[in-house]
PDB file of C-alpha atoms in Angstrom:
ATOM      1  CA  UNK Q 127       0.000   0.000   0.000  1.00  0.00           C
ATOM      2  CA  UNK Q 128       1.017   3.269  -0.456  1.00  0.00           C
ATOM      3  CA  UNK Q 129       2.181   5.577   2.146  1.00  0.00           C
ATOM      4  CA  UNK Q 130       4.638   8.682   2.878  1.00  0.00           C
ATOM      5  CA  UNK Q 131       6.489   9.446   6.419  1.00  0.00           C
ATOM      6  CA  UNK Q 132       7.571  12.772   7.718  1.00  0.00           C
ATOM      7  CA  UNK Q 133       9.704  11.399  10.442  1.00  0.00           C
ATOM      8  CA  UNK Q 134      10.118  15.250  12.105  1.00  0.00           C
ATOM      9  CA  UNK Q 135       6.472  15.887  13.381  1.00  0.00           C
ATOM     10  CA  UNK Q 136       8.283  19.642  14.979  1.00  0.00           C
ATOM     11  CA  UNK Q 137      11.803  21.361  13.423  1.00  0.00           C
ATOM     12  CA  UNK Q 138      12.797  24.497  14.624  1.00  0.00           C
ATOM     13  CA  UNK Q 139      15.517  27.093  13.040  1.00  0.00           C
ATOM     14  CA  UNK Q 140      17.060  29.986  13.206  1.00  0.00           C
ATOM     15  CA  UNK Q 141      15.913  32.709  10.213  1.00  0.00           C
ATOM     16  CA  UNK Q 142      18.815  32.485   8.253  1.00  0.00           C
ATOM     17  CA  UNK Q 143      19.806  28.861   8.437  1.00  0.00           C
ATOM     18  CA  UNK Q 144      19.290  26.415   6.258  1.00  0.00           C
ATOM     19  CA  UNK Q 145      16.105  23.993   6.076  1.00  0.00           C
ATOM     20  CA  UNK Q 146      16.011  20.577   5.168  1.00  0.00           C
ATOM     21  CA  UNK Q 147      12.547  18.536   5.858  1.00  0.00           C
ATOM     22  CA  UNK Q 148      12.505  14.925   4.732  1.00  0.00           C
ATOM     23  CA  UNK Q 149      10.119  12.658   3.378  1.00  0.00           C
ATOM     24  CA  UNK Q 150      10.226   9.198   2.753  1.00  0.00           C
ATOM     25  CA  UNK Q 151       6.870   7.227   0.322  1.00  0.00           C
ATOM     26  CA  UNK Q 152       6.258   3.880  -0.546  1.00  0.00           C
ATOM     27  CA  UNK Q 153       4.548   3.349  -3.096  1.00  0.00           C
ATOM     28  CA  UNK Q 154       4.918   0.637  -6.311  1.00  0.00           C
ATOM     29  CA  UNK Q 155       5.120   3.229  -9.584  1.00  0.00           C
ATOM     30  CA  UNK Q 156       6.477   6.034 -10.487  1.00  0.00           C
ATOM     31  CA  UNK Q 157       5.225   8.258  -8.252  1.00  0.00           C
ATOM     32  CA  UNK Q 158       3.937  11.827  -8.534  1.00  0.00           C
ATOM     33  CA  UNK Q 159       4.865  13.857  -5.426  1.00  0.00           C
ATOM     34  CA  UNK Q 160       4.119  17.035  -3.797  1.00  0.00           C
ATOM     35  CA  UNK Q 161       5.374  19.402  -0.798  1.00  0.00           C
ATOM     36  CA  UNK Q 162       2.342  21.329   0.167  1.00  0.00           C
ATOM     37  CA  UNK Q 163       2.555  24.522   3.298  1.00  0.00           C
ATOM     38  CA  UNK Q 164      -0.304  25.147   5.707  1.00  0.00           C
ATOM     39  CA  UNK Q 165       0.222  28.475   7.568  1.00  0.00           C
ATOM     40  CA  UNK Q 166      -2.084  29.220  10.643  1.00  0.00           C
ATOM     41  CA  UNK Q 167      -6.022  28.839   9.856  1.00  0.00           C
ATOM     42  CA  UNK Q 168      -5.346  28.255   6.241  1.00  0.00           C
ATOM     43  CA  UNK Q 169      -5.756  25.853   3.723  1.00  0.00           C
ATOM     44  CA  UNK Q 170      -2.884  24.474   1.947  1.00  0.00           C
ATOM     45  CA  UNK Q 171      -0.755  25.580  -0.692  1.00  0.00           C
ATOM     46  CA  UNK Q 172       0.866  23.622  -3.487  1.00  0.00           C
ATOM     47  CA  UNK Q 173       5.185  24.850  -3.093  1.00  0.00           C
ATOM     48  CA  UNK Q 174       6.198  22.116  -5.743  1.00  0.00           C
ATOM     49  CA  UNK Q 175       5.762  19.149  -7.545  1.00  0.00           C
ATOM     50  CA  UNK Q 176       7.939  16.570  -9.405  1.00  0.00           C
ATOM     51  CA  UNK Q 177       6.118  14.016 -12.528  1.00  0.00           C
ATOM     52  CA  UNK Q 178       9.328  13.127 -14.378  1.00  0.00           C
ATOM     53  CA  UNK Q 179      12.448  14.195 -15.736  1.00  0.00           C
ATOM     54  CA  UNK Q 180      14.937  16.194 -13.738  1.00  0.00           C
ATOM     55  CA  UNK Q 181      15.228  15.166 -10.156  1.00  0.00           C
ATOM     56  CA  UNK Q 182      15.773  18.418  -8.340  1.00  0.00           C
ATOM     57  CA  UNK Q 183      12.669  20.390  -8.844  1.00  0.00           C
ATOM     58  CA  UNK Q 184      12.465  24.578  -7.681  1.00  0.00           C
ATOM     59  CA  UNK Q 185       9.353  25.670  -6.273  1.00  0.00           C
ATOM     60  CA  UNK Q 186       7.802  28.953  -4.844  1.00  0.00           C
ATOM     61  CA  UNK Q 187       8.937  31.059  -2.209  1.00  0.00           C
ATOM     62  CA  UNK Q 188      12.316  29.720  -2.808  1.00  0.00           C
ATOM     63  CA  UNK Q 189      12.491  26.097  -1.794  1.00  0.00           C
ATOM     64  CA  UNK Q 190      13.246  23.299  -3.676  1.00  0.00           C
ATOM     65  CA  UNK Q 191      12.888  19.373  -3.203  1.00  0.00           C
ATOM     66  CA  UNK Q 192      15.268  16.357  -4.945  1.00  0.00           C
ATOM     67  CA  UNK Q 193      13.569  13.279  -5.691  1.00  0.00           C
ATOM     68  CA  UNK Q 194      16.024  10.357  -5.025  1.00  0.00           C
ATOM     69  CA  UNK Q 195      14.166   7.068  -5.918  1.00  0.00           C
ATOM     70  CA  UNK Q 196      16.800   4.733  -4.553  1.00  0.00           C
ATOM     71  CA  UNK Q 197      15.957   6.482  -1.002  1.00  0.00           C
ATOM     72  CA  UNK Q 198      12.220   6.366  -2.076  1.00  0.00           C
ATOM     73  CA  UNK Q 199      12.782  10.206  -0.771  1.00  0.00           C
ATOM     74  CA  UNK Q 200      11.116  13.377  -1.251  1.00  0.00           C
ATOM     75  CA  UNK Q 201      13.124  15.702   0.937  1.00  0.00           C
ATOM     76  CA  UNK Q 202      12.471  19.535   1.030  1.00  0.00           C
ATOM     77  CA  UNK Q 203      14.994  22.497   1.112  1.00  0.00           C
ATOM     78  CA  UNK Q 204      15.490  26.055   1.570  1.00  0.00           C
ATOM     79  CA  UNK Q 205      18.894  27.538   1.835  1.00  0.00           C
ATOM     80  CA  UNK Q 206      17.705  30.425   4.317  1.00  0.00           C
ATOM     81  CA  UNK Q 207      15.082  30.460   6.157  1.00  0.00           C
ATOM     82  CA  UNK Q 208      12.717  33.503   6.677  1.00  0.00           C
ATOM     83  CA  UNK Q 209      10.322  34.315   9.835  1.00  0.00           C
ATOM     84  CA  UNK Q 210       7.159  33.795   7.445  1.00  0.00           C
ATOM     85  CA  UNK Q 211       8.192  30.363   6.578  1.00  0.00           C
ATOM     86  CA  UNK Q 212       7.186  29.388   9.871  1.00  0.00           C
ATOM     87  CA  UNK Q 213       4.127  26.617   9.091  1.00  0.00           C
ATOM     88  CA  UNK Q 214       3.057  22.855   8.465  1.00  0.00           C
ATOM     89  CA  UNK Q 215       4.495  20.996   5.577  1.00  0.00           C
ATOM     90  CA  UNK Q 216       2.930  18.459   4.440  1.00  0.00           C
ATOM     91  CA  UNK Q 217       4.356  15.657   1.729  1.00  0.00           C
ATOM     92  CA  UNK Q 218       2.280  13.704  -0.603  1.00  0.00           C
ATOM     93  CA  UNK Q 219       2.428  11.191  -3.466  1.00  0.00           C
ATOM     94  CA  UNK Q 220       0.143  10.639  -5.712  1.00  0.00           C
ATOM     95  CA  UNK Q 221      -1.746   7.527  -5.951  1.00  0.00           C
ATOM     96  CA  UNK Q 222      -3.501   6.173  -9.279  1.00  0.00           C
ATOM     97  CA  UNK Q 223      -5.426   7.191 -12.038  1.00  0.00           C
ATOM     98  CA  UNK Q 224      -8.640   9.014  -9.525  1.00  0.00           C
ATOM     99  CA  UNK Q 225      -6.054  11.204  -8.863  1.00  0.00           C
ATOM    100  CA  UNK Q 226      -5.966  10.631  -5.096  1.00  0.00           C
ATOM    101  CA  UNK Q 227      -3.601  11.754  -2.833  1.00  0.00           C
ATOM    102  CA  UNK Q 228      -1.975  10.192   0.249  1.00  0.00           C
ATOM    103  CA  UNK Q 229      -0.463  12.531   2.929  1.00  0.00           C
ATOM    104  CA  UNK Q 230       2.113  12.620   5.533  1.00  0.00           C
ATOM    105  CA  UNK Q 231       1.396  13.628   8.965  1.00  0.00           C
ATOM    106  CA  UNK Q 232       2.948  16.878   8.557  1.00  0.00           C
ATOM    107  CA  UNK Q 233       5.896  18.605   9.747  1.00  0.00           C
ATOM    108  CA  UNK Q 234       5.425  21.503  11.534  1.00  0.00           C
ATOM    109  CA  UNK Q 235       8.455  24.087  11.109  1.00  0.00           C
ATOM    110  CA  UNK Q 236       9.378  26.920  13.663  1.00  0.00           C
ATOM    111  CA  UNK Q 237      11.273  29.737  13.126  1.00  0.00           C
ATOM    112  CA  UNK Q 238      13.399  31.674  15.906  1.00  0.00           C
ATOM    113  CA  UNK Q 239      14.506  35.124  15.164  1.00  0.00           C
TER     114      UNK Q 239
ATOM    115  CA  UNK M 993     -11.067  33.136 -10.416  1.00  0.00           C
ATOM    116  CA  UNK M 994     -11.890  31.623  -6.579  1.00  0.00           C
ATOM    117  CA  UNK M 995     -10.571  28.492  -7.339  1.00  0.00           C
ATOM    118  CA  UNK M 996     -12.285  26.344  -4.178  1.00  0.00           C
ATOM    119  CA  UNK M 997     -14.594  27.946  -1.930  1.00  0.00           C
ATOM    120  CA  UNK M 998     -16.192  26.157   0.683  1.00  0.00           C
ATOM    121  CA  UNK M 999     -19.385  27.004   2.906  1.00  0.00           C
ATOM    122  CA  UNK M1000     -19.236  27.434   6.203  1.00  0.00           C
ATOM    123  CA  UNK M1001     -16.075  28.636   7.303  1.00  0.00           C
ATOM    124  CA  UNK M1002     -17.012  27.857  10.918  1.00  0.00           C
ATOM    125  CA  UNK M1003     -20.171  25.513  12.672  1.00  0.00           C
ATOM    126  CA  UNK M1004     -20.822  23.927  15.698  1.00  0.00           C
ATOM    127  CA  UNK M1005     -23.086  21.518  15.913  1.00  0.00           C
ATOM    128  CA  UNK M1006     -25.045  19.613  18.842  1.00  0.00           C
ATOM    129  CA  UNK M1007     -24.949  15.973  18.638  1.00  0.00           C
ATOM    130  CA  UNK M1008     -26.833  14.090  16.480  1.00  0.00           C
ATOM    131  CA  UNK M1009     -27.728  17.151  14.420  1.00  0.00           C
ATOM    132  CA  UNK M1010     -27.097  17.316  10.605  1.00  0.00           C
ATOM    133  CA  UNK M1011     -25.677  19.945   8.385  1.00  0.00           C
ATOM    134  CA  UNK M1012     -23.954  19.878   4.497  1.00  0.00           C
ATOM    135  CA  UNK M1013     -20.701  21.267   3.779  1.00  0.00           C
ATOM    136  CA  UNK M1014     -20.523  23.346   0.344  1.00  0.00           C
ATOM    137  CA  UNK M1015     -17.670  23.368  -1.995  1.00  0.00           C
ATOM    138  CA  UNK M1016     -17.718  24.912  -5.006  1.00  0.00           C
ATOM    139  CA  UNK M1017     -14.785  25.175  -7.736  1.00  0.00           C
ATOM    140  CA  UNK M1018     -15.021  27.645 -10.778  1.00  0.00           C
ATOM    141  CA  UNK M1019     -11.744  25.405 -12.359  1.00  0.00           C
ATOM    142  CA  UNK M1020     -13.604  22.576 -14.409  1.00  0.00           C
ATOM    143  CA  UNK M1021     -11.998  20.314 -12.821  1.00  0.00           C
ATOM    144  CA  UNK M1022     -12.974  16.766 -12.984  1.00  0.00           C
ATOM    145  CA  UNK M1023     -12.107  15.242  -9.473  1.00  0.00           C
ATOM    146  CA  UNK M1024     -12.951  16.599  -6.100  1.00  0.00           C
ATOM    147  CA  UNK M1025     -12.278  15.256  -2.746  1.00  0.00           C
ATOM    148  CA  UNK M1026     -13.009  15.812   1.031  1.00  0.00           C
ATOM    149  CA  UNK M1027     -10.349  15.356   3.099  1.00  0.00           C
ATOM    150  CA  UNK M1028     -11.276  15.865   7.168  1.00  0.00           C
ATOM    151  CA  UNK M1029      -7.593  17.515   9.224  1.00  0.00           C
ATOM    152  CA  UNK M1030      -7.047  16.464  12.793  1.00  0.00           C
ATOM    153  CA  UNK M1031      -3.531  16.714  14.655  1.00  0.00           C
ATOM    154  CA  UNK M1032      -1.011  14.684  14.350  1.00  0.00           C
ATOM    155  CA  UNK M1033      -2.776  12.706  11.888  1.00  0.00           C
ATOM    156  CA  UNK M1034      -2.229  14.977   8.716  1.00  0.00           C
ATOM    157  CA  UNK M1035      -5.334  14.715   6.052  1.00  0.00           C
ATOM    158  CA  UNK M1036      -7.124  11.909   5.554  1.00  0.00           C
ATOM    159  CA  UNK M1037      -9.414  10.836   2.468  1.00  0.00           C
ATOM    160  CA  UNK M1038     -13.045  11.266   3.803  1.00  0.00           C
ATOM    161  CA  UNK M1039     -14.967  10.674  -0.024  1.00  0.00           C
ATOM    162  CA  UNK M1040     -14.206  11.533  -3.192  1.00  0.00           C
ATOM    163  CA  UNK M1041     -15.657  12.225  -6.708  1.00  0.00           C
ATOM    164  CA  UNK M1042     -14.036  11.162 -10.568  1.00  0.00           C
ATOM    165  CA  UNK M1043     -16.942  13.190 -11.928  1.00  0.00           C
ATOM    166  CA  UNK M1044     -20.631  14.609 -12.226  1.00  0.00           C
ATOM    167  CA  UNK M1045     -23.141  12.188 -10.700  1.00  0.00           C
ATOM    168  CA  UNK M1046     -19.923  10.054  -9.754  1.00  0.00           C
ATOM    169  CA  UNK M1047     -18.767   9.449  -5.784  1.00  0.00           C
ATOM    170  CA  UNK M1048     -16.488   7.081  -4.217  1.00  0.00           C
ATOM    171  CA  UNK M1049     -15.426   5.677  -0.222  1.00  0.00           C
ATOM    172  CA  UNK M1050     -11.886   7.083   1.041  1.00  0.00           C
ATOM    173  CA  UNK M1051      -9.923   6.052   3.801  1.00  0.00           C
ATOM    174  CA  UNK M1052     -12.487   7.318   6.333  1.00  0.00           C
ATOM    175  CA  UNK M1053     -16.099   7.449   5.130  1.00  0.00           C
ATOM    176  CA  UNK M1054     -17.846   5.847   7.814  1.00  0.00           C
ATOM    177  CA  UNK M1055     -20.970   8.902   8.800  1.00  0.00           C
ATOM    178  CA  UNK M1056     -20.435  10.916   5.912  1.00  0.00           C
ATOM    179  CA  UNK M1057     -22.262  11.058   2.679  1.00  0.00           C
ATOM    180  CA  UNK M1058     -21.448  12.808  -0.488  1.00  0.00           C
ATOM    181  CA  UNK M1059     -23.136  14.340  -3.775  1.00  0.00           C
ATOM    182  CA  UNK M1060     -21.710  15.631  -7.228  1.00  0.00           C
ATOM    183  CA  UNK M1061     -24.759  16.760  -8.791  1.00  0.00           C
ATOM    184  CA  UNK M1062     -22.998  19.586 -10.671  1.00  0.00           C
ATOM    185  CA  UNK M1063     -19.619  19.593 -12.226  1.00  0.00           C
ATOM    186  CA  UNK M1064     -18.683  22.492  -9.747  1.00  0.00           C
ATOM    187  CA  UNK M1065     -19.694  21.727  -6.819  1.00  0.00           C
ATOM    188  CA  UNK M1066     -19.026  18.637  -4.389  1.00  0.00           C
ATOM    189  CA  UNK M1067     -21.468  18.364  -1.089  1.00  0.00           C
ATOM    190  CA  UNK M1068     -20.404  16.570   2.397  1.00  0.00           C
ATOM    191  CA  UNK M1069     -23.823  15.758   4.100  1.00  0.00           C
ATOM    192  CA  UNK M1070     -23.424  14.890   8.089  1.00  0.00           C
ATOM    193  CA  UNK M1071     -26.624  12.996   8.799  1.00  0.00           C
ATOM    194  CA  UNK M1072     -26.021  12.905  12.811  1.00  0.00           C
ATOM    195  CA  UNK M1073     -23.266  14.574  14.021  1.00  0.00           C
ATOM    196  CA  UNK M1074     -20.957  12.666  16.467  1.00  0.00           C
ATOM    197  CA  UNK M1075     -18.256  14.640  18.740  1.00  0.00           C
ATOM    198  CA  UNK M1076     -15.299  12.169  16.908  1.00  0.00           C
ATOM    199  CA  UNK M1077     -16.559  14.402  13.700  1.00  0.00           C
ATOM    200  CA  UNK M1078     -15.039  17.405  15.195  1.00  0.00           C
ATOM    201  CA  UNK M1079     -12.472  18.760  12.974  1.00  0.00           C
ATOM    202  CA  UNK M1080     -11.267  20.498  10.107  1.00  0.00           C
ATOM    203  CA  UNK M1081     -12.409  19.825   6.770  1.00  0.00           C
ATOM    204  CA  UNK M1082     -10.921  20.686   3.703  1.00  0.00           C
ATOM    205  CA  UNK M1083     -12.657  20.163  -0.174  1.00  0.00           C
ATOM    206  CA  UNK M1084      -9.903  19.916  -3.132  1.00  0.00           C
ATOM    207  CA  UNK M1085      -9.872  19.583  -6.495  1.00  0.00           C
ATOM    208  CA  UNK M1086      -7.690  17.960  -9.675  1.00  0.00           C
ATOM    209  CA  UNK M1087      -7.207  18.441 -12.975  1.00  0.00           C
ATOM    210  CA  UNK M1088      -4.696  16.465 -14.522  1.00  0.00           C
ATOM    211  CA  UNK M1089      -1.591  14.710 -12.653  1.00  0.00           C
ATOM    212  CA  UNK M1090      -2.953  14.337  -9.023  1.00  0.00           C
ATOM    213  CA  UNK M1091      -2.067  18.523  -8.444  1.00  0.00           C
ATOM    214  CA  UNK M1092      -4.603  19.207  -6.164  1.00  0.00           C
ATOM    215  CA  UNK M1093      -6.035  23.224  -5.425  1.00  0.00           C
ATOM    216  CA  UNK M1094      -7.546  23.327  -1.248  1.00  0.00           C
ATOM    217  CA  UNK M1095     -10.176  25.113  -0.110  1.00  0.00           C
ATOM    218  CA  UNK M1096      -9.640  27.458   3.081  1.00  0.00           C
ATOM    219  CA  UNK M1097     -10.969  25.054   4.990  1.00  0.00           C
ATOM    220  CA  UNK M1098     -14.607  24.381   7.404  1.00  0.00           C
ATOM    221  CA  UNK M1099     -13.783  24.159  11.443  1.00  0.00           C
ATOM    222  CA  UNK M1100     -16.677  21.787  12.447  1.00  0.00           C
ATOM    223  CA  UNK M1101     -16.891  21.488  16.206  1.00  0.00           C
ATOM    224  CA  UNK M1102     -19.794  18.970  17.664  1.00  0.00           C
ATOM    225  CA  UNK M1103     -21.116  19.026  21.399  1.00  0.00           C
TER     226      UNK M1103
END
């Protein structure tokens, strides 16, 4: 069965450093994956994606995720963090042709000044 | 465009009540889903819909029903609200490739 771990469930750093957030799927295919941020009260916003091709895919608001598929990882980068990136990330992969998606439990970043 | 909007943004409910959860998308997508949010346990696959007239069980389905009359809009129907329904739900919905556009998201809270 398919199925993605976020083994951080709470990261925090220092604005400035540098963030890495991993993610780990199983799942039998090809996979399609995402990194999706949930600030505060909101709903959740797509930051990237990867489907095929190259393996280091850029996203918004300056991160940027490698797909490694003999890790069967997913993980998530930023090279300096800001106060605003302070939120829930959440990894999924896609599963199938109904275009389902299974999620991770989340990470949920802090930021110290 | 709105992309997903959802109706309410807020509810609380007594137990055993029943209420329907709007979401509307102005994308033409095909597939919409309901996911329901609770912490620790990330977002899990409540129903989901291929299509018009089309609806399908996800991972948690069990006191929820679901219609897709209209292209644009996907319905979650409580029938009686239990306190273990209290959460966050959240409507979504594909295109192509499995890139899914949220909605901001209804805070359900049952007494």
């Amino acid at each position: 069965a398919q199925s993605v771990t976020q083994p951080d469930i709470h990261i925090t750093v220092s604005e400035g450093a540098s963030l890495e957030l991993r993610c780990n799927y199983s799942y039998g295919a090809t996979p399609y994956l995402f990194w999706y941020v949930q600030s505060p009260g909101q709903g959740l916003q797509l930051l990237l994606k990867y489907f095929s091709g190259d393996t280091l895919v850029q996203g918004i608001k300056g991160f940027e995720a490698e797909f490694k598929r003999s890790q069967s990882s997913f993980n998530l980068r930023k090279p300096s963090v800001h106060w605003s990136d302070a939120a829930e990330y959440f990894c999924a992969v896609g599963a199938g042709a109904t275009n389902k998606l299974i999620f991770g439990t989340g990470t949920l970043l802090a930021v110290q000044p | 465009n709105a992309g997903v909007t959802q109706t309410p943004k807020f509810r609380v409910l007594k137990t055993g009540q029943s209420m329907t959860l709007l979401c509307a998308q102005d994308m033409n997508h095909e597939y919409m889903y309901w996911y329901r949010q609770d912490p620790g346990m990330g977002l899990r696959l409540i129903h989901y819909s291929v299509g018009e007239g089309t609806t399908a069980k996800g991972e948690v389905p069990d006191g929820y029903n679901v219609s897709r009359l209209k292209k644009q809009n996907f319905l979650l129907g409580l029938e009686s609200a239990a306190p273990s329904q209290t959460s966050v739900y959240f409507c979504a919905s594909s295109g192509i490739r499995n890139e899914q556009f949220f909605g901001p998201g209804t805070r359900l809270t049952v007494l």
